[in-house]
GROMACS .gro file of C-alpha atoms in nm:
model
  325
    1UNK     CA    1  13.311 -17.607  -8.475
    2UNK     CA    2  13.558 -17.738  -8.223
    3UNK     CA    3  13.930 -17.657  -8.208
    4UNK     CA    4  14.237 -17.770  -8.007
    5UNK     CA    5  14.163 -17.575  -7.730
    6UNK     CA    6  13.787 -17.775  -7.656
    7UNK     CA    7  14.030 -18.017  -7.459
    8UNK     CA    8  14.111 -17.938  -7.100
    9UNK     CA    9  14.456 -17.871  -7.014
   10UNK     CA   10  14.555 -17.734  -7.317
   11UNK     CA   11  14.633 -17.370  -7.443
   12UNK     CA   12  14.726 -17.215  -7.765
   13UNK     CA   13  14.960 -16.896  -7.827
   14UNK     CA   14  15.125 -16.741  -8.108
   15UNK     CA   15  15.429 -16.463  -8.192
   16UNK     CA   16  15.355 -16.359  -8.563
   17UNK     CA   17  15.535 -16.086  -8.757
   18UNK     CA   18  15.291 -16.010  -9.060
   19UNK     CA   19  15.611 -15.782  -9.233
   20UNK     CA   20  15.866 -16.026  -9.223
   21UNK     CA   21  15.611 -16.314  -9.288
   22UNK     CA   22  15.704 -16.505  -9.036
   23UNK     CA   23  15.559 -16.667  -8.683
   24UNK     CA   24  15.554 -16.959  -8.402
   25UNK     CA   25  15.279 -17.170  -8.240
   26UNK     CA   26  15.299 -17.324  -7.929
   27UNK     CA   27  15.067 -17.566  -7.795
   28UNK     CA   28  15.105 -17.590  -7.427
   29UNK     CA   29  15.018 -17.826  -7.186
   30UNK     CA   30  15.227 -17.735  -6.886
   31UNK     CA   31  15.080 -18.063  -6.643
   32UNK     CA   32  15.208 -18.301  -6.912
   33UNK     CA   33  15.045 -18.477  -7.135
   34UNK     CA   34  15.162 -18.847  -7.331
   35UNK     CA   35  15.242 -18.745  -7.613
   36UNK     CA   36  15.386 -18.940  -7.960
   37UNK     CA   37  15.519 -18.836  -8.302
   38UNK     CA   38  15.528 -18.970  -8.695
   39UNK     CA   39  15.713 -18.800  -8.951
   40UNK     CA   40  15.626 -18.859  -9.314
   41UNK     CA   41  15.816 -18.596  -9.511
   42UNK     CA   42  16.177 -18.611  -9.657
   43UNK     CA   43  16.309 -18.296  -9.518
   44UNK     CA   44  16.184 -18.211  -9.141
   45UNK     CA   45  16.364 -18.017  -8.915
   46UNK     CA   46  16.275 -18.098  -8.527
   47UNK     CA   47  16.387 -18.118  -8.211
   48UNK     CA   48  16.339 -18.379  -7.904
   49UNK     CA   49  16.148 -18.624  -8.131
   50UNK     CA   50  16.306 -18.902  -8.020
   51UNK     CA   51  16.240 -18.864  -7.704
   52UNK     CA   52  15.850 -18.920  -7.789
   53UNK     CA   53  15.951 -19.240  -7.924
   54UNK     CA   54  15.775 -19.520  -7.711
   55UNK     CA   55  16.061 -19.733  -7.568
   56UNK     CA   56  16.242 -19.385  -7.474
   57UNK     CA   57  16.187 -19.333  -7.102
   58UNK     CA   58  16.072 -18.972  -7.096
   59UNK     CA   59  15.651 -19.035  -7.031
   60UNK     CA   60  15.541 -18.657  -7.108
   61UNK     CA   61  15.547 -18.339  -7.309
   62UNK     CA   62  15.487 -18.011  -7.142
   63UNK     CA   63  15.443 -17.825  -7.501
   64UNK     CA   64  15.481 -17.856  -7.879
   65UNK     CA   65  15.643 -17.585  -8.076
   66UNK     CA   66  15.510 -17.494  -8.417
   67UNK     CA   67  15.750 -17.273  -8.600
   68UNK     CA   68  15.877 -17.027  -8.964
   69UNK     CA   69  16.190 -16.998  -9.002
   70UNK     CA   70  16.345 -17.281  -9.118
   71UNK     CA   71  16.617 -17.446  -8.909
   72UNK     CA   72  16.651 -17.117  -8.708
   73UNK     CA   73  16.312 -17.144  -8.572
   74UNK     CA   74  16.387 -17.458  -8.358
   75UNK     CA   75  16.585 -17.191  -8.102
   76UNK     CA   76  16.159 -17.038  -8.015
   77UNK     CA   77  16.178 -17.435  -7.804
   78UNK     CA   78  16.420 -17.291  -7.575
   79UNK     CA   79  16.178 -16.969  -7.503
   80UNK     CA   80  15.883 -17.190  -7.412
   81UNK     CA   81  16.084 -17.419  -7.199
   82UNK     CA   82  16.209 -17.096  -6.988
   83UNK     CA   83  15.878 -16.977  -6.962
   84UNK     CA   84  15.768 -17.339  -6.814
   85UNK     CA   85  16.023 -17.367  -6.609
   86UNK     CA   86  15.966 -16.999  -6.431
   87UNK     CA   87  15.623 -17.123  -6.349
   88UNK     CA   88  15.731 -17.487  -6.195
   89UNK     CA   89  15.637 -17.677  -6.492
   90UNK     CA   90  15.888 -17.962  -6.632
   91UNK     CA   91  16.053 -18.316  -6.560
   92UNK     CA   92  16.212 -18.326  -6.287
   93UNK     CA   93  16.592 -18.430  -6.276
   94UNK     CA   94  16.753 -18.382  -5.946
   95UNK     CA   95  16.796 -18.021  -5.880
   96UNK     CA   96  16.697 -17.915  -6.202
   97UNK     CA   97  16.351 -17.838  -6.404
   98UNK     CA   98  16.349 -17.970  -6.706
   99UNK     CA   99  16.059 -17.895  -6.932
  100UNK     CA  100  16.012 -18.135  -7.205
  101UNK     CA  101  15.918 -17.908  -7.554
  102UNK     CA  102  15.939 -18.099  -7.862
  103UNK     CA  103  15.931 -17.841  -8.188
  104UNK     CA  104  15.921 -17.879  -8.575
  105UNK     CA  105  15.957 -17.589  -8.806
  106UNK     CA  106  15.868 -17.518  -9.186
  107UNK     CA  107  16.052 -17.350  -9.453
  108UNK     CA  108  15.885 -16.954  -9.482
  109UNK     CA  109  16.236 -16.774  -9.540
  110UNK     CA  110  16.105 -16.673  -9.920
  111UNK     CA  111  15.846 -16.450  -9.811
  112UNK     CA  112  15.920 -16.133  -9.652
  113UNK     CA  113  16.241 -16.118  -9.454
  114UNK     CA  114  16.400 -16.442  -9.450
  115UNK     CA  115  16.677 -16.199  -9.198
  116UNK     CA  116  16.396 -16.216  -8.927
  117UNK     CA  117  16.294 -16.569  -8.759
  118UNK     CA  118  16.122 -16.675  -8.470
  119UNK     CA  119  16.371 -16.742  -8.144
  120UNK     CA  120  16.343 -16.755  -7.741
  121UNK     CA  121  16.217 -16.426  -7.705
  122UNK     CA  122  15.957 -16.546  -7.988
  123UNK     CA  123  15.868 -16.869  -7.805
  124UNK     CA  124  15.844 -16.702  -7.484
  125UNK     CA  125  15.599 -16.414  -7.611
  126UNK     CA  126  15.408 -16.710  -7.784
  127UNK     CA  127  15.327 -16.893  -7.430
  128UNK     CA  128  15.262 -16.545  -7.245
  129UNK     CA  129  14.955 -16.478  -7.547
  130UNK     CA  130  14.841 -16.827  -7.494
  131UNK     CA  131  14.483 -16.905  -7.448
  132UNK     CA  132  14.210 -17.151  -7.400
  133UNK     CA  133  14.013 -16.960  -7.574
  134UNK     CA  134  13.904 -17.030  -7.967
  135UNK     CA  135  14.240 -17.063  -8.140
  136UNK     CA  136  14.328 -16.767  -8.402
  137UNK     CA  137  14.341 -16.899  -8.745
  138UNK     CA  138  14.493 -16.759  -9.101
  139UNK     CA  139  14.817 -16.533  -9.090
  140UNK     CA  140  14.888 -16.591  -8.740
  141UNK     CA  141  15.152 -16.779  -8.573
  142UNK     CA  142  15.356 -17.066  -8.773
  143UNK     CA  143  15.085 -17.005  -9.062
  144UNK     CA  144  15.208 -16.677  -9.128
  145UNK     CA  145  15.451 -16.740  -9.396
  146UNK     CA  146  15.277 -17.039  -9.528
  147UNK     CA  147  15.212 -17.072  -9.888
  148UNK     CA  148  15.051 -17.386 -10.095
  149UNK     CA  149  15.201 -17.499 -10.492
  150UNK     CA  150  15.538 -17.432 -10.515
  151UNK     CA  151  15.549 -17.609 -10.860
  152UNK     CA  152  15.565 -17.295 -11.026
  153UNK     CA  153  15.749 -17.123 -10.782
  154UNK     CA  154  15.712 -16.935 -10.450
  155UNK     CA  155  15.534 -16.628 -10.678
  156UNK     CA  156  15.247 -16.858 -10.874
  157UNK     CA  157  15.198 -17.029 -10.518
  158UNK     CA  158  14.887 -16.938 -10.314
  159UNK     CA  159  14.886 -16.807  -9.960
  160UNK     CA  160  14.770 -17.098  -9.677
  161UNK     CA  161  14.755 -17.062  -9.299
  162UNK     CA  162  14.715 -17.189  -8.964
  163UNK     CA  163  14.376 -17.411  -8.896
  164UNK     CA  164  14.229 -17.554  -8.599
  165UNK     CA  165  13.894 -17.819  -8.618
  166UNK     CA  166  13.771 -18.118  -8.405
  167UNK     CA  167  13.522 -18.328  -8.355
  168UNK     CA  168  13.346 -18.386  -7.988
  169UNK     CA  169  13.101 -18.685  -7.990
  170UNK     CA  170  12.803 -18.805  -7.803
  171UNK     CA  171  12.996 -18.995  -7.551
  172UNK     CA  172  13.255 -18.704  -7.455
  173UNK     CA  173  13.537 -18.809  -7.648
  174UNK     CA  174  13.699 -18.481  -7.810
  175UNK     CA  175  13.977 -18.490  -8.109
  176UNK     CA  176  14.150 -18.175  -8.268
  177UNK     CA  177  14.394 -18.059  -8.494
  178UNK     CA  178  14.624 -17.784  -8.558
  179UNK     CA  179  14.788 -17.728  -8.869
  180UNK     CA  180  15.039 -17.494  -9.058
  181UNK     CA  181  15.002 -17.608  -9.403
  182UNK     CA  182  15.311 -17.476  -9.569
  183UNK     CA  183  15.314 -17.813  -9.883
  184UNK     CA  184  15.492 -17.817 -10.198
  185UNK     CA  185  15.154 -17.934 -10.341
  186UNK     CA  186  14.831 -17.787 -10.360
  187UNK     CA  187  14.554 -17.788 -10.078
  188UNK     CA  188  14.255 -17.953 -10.213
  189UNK     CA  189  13.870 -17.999 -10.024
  190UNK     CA  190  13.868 -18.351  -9.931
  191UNK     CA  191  13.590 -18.438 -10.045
  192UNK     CA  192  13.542 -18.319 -10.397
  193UNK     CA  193  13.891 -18.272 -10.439
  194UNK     CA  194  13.849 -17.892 -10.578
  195UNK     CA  195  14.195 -17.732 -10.558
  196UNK     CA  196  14.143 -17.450 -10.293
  197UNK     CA  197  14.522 -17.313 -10.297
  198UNK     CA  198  14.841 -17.399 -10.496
  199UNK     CA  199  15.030 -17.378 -10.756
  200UNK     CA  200  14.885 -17.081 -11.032
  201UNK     CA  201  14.910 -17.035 -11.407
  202UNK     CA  202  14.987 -16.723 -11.596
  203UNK     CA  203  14.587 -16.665 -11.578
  204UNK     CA  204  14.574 -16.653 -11.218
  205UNK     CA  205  14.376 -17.008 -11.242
  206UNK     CA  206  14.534 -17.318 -11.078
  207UNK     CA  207  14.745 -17.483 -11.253
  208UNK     CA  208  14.661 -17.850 -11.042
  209UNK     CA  209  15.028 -17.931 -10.964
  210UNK     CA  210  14.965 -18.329 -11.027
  211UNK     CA  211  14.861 -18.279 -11.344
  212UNK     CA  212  15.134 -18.046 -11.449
  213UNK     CA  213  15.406 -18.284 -11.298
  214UNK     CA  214  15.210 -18.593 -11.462
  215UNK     CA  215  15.271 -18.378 -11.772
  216UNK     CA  216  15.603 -18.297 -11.728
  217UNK     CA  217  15.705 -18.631 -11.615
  218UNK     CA  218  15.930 -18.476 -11.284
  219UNK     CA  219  15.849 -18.260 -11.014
  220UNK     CA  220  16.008 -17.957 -11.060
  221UNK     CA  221  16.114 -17.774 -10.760
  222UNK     CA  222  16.279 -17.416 -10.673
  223UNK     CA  223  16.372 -17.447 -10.334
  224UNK     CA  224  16.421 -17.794 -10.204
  225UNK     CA  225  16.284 -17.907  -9.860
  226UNK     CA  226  16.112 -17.548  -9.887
  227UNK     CA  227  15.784 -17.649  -9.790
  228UNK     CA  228  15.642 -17.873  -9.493
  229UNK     CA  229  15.329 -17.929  -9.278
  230UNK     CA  230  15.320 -17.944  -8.951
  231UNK     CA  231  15.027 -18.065  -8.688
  232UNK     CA  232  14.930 -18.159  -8.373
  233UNK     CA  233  14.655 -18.380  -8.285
  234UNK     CA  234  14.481 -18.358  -7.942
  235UNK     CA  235  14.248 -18.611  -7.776
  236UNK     CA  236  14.101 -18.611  -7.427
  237UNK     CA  237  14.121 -18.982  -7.410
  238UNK     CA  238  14.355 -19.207  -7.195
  239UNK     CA  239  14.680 -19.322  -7.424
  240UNK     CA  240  14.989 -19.452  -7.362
  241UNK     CA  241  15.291 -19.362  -7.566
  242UNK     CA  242  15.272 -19.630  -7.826
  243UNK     CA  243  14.918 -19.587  -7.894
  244UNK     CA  244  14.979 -19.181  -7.905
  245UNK     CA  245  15.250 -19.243  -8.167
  246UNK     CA  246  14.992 -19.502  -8.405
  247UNK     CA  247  14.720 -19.224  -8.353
  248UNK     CA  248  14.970 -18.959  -8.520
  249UNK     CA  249  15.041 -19.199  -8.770
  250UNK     CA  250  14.675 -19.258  -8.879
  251UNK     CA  251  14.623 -18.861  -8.843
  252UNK     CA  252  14.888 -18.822  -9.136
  253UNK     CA  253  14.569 -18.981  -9.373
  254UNK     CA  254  14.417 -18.655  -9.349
  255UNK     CA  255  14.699 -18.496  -9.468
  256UNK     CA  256  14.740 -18.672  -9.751
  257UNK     CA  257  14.317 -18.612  -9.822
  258UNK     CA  258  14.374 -18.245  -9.780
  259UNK     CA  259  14.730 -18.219  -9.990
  260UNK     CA  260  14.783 -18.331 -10.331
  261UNK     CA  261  15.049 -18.466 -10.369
  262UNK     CA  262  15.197 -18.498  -9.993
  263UNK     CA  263  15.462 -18.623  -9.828
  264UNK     CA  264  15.734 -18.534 -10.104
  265UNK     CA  265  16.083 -18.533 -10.062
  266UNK     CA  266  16.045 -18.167 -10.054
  267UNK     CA  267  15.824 -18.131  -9.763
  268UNK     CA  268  15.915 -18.239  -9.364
  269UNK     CA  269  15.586 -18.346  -9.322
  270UNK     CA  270  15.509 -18.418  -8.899
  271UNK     CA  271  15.225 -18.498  -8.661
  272UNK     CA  272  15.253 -18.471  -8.320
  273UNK     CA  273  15.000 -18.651  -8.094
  274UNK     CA  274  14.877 -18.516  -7.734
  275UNK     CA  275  14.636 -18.730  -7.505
  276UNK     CA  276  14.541 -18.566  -7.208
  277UNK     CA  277  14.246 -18.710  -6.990
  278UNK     CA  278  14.086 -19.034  -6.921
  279UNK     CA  279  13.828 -19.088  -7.171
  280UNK     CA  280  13.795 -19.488  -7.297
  281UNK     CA  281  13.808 -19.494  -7.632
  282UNK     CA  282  13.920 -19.708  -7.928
  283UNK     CA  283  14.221 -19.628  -8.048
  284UNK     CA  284  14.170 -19.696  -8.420
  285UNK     CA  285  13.804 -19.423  -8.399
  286UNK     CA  286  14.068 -19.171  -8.216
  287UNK     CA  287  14.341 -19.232  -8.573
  288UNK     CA  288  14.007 -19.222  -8.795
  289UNK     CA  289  13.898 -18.925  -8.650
  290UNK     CA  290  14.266 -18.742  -8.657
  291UNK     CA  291  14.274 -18.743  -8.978
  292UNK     CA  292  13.943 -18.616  -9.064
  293UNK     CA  293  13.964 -18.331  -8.814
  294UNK     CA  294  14.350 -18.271  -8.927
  295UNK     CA  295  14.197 -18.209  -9.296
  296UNK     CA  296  13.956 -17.990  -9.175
  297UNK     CA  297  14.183 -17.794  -9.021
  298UNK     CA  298  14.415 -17.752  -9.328
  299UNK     CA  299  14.095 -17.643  -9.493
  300UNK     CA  300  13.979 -17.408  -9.206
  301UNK     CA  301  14.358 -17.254  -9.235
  302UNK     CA  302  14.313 -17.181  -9.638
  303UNK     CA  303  13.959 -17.073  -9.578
  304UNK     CA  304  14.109 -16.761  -9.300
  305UNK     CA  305  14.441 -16.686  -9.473
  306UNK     CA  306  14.465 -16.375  -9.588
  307UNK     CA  307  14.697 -16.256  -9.897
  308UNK     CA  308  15.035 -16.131  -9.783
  309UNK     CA  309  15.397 -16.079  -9.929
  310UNK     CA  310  15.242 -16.098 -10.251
  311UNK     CA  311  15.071 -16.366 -10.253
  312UNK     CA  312  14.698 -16.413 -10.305
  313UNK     CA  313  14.469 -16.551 -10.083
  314UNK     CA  314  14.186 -16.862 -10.210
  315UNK     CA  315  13.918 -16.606 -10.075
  316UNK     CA  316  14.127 -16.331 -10.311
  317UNK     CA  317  14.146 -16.603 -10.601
  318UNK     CA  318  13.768 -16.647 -10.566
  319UNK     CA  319  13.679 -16.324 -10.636
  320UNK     CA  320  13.893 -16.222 -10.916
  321UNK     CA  321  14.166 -16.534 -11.023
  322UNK     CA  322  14.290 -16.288 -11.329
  323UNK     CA  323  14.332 -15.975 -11.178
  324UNK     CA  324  14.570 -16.204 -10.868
  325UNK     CA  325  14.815 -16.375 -11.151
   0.00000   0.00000   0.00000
């Protein structure tokens, strides 16, 4: 299976504290690459979005931040851009350096120590474990203090993670996905639409958050904007900035396939889009295939999570769903 790190030019680090629950991800691609951004979700909390926009001038990103922490975690940014900069990395403007690090973060501050969250030194730790390699998956990183089904509260949700998965065809083209799935709904297999983490009754089984809400006629919600999911999809094919933005906007499909129900006014729900290379391909096959490798990679996240803070895993929930309520 291929990840985000199949495409050239990329690398992938994380800073994870398993004890306080909490983590960043940074996705670096220190030459530059175009990059574009849609958010779906009612309550995100970012940093140098706009600049991705396509009639803004700036034409590349040097790294995406993933990050816990809530709001906090938007200061891990200013880590990575210090560790680009010290390695001549960054847009330059006059004298100065200035590497171009757009971040997003997700709500994780209920589970373990909400006094600890990722920062600079965080970020900068995050680019100095970075790899090519295969990307780390589960309780690493901004997956570490990501839970699914907060319906019932943080303690009947289920623990989720951080998932890589792409898709490499015949004719070279390569397009990935990383995810922190961290939704207010449940995670569901996209194709026979099985809940695989969420929201849990008194029994330990799922309670299928849809069909509880259906029942209850509202949505009810603890914390508020407590949730989110955050990706980045990757492509080795030529794009400019306004087709890098649709492609992120056709990759959110595959969040909505993989979450049930997404895109809430409790979640901050954003994809960023990378393009580095010069692969021809259709735009519209690069969207369609975002979103099927961005739902495989919520999956693949679930499928490596491990139980932590008290919450149970799915692979805990397989074995014994009573003995986990």
């Amino acid at each position: 299976m291929s990840d985000l790190t199949d495409i050239f030019g990329i690398s992938v680090g994380h800073w994870t504290d398993r004890e306080a629950a909490t983590g960043c991800s940074v996705v670096l691609c220190p030459d530059g690459a175009v990059a574009g951004v849609d958010v779906r979700g009612a309550a995100p909390g970012t940093r140098e979005t706009d600049l991705l926009d396509p009639v803004c001038l700036m034409p590349q990103a040097h790294g995406v931040v993933l990050s816990g922490g809530s709001a906090y975690g938007l200061g891990a940014a200013d880590g990575v851009m210090r560790w680009l900069e010290e390695r001549g990395h960054g847009f330059t403007a006059g004298p100065a350096l200035v590497p171009i690090v757009p971040a997003a973060v997700l709500f994780d501050l209920p589970l373990g120590r909400s006094d600890v969250r990722p920062d600079a030194d965080a970020g900068y730790a995050a680019c100095e474990n970075a790899s090519d390699g295969p990307v780390e998956q589960g309780n690493v990183g901004a997956g570490t203090g990501a839970a699914a089904g907060k319906l019932l509260g943080i303690e009947r949700a289920t623990k989720s993670g951080l998932g890589s998965a792409g898709r490499r065809l015949d004719s070279g083209l390569i397009v990935a996905a990383l995810v922190a799935a961290n939704p207010f709904g449940d995670i569901v297999d996209p194709d026979s639409g099985e809940i695989l983490a969420g929201a849990r009754s008194e029994d330990g089984t799922f309670a299928d958050s849809l069909q509880l809400a259906q029942r209850q006629g509202r949505m009810k919600h603890e914390w508020a904007g407590a949730n989110t999911t955050l990706a980045v999809v990757a492509t080795n094919a030529s794009l400019t900035k306004s087709e890098a933005t649709a492609v992120a906007r056709m990759a959110h499909d595959g969040m909505a396939r993989a979450v049930r129900p997404a895109h809430t006014l409790f979640d901050g729900d954003i994809v960023f889009c990378l393009a580095l290379g010069d692969e021809e391909a259709d735009v519209s096959l690069i969207g369609t295939l975002a979103a099927e490798v961005l739902a495989d990679a919520i999956v693949s996240g679930v499928e490596a999570a491990a139980s932590l803070a008290g919450l149970p895993s799915a692979r805990q929930l397989r074995q014994s769903p009573r003995e986990s309520s």
